[in-house]
């Protein structure tokens, strides 16, 4: 358990498998807790033409869910 959250809670909330997720960093600044979560890269293909699609990089997500409320704003 890192940062007061079980990995199981986070994976259920984000609909991910446990073996796909790595929590690589946790930082707290004021009332904002930032978790850096990584997944194993996998190839994705366009359902129409079959062309291999590429990632557009890392994006921040803000989660507001009762399971994660401990007086912090959570950024994933």
PDB file of C-alpha atoms in Angstrom:
ATOM      1  CA  UNK A   1       0.000   0.000   0.000  1.00  0.00           C
ATOM      2  CA  UNK A   2       1.423   3.390  -0.992  1.00  0.00           C
ATOM      3  CA  UNK A   3       0.111   6.805   0.013  1.00  0.00           C
ATOM      4  CA  UNK A   4      -2.825   5.349   1.942  1.00  0.00           C
ATOM      5  CA  UNK A   5      -4.433   3.800  -1.136  1.00  0.00           C
ATOM      6  CA  UNK A   6      -4.461   0.131  -1.904  1.00  0.00           C
ATOM      7  CA  UNK A   7      -3.415  -0.747  -5.413  1.00  0.00           C
ATOM      8  CA  UNK A   8      -6.621  -2.777  -5.600  1.00  0.00           C
ATOM      9  CA  UNK A   9      -8.761   0.358  -5.000  1.00  0.00           C
ATOM     10  CA  UNK A  10      -6.986   2.270  -7.756  1.00  0.00           C
ATOM     11  CA  UNK A  11      -7.129  -0.574 -10.269  1.00  0.00           C
ATOM     12  CA  UNK A  12     -10.849  -1.110  -9.610  1.00  0.00           C
ATOM     13  CA  UNK A  13     -11.571   2.608  -9.996  1.00  0.00           C
ATOM     14  CA  UNK A  14      -9.629   2.820 -13.283  1.00  0.00           C
ATOM     15  CA  UNK A  15     -10.827  -0.609 -14.512  1.00  0.00           C
ATOM     16  CA  UNK A  16      -7.284  -1.994 -14.859  1.00  0.00           C
ATOM     17  CA  UNK A  17      -5.766  -5.378 -14.101  1.00  0.00           C
ATOM     18  CA  UNK A  18      -3.409  -5.515 -11.089  1.00  0.00           C
ATOM     19  CA  UNK A  19      -0.502  -6.825 -13.145  1.00  0.00           C
ATOM     20  CA  UNK A  20      -0.755  -3.897 -15.611  1.00  0.00           C
ATOM     21  CA  UNK A  21      -0.157  -1.096 -13.080  1.00  0.00           C
ATOM     22  CA  UNK A  22       3.013   0.269 -11.501  1.00  0.00           C
ATOM     23  CA  UNK A  23       2.854   3.199  -9.041  1.00  0.00           C
ATOM     24  CA  UNK A  24       6.224   4.778  -9.830  1.00  0.00           C
ATOM     25  CA  UNK A  25       5.979   8.017  -7.811  1.00  0.00           C
ATOM     26  CA  UNK A  26       3.865   9.749  -5.168  1.00  0.00           C
ATOM     27  CA  UNK A  27       4.292  13.436  -4.363  1.00  0.00           C
ATOM     28  CA  UNK A  28       2.311  15.759  -2.088  1.00  0.00           C
ATOM     29  CA  UNK A  29       2.187  19.536  -2.549  1.00  0.00           C
ATOM     30  CA  UNK A  30      -0.286  21.306  -0.262  1.00  0.00           C
ATOM     31  CA  UNK A  31      -3.671  19.591  -0.642  1.00  0.00           C
ATOM     32  CA  UNK A  32      -2.756  17.889  -3.915  1.00  0.00           C
ATOM     33  CA  UNK A  33      -1.418  14.351  -4.011  1.00  0.00           C
ATOM     34  CA  UNK A  34       0.053  13.272  -7.356  1.00  0.00           C
ATOM     35  CA  UNK A  35       0.416   9.583  -8.184  1.00  0.00           C
ATOM     36  CA  UNK A  36       2.444   8.614 -11.232  1.00  0.00           C
ATOM     37  CA  UNK A  37       0.923   5.398 -12.526  1.00  0.00           C
ATOM     38  CA  UNK A  38       2.461   3.505 -15.416  1.00  0.00           C
ATOM     39  CA  UNK A  39       1.105   0.664 -17.495  1.00  0.00           C
ATOM     40  CA  UNK A  40       2.966  -1.736 -19.724  1.00  0.00           C
ATOM     41  CA  UNK A  41       2.903  -0.414 -23.305  1.00  0.00           C
ATOM     42  CA  UNK A  42       0.874  -2.479 -25.728  1.00  0.00           C
ATOM     43  CA  UNK A  43       0.197  -2.161 -29.433  1.00  0.00           C
ATOM     44  CA  UNK A  44      -3.197  -0.768 -30.444  1.00  0.00           C
ATOM     45  CA  UNK A  45      -4.591  -1.009 -33.947  1.00  0.00           C
ATOM     46  CA  UNK A  46      -7.293   0.955 -35.766  1.00  0.00           C
ATOM     47  CA  UNK A  47     -10.443  -1.194 -35.980  1.00  0.00           C
ATOM     48  CA  UNK A  48     -11.234   0.187 -39.455  1.00  0.00           C
ATOM     49  CA  UNK A  49      -7.925  -0.035 -41.340  1.00  0.00           C
ATOM     50  CA  UNK A  50      -5.666  -2.068 -39.044  1.00  0.00           C
ATOM     51  CA  UNK A  51      -2.999   0.679 -38.893  1.00  0.00           C
ATOM     52  CA  UNK A  52      -0.857   0.653 -35.738  1.00  0.00           C
ATOM     53  CA  UNK A  53      -1.746   3.628 -33.525  1.00  0.00           C
ATOM     54  CA  UNK A  54       0.861   5.499 -31.465  1.00  0.00           C
ATOM     55  CA  UNK A  55       0.657   7.016 -27.984  1.00  0.00           C
ATOM     56  CA  UNK A  56       0.227  10.764 -27.586  1.00  0.00           C
ATOM     57  CA  UNK A  57       2.194  10.772 -24.344  1.00  0.00           C
ATOM     58  CA  UNK A  58       1.464  11.190 -20.675  1.00  0.00           C
ATOM     59  CA  UNK A  59      -1.719  12.935 -19.533  1.00  0.00           C
ATOM     60  CA  UNK A  60      -2.739  14.100 -16.062  1.00  0.00           C
ATOM     61  CA  UNK A  61      -6.125  12.986 -14.786  1.00  0.00           C
ATOM     62  CA  UNK A  62      -7.899  14.465 -11.756  1.00  0.00           C
ATOM     63  CA  UNK A  63      -9.937  11.967  -9.765  1.00  0.00           C
ATOM     64  CA  UNK A  64     -12.835  13.005  -7.520  1.00  0.00           C
ATOM     65  CA  UNK A  65     -14.197   9.785  -6.080  1.00  0.00           C
ATOM     66  CA  UNK A  66     -15.323   8.980  -2.505  1.00  0.00           C
ATOM     67  CA  UNK A  67     -13.004   5.961  -2.259  1.00  0.00           C
ATOM     68  CA  UNK A  68      -9.993   8.273  -2.573  1.00  0.00           C
ATOM     69  CA  UNK A  69     -11.123  11.194  -0.403  1.00  0.00           C
ATOM     70  CA  UNK A  70      -8.670  11.869   2.410  1.00  0.00           C
ATOM     71  CA  UNK A  71      -8.708  15.693   2.168  1.00  0.00           C
ATOM     72  CA  UNK A  72      -6.363  15.617  -0.834  1.00  0.00           C
ATOM     73  CA  UNK A  73      -7.021  16.353  -4.492  1.00  0.00           C
ATOM     74  CA  UNK A  74      -5.681  13.358  -6.416  1.00  0.00           C
ATOM     75  CA  UNK A  75      -3.928  13.675  -9.774  1.00  0.00           C
ATOM     76  CA  UNK A  76      -3.076  10.488 -11.670  1.00  0.00           C
TER      77      UNK A  76
END
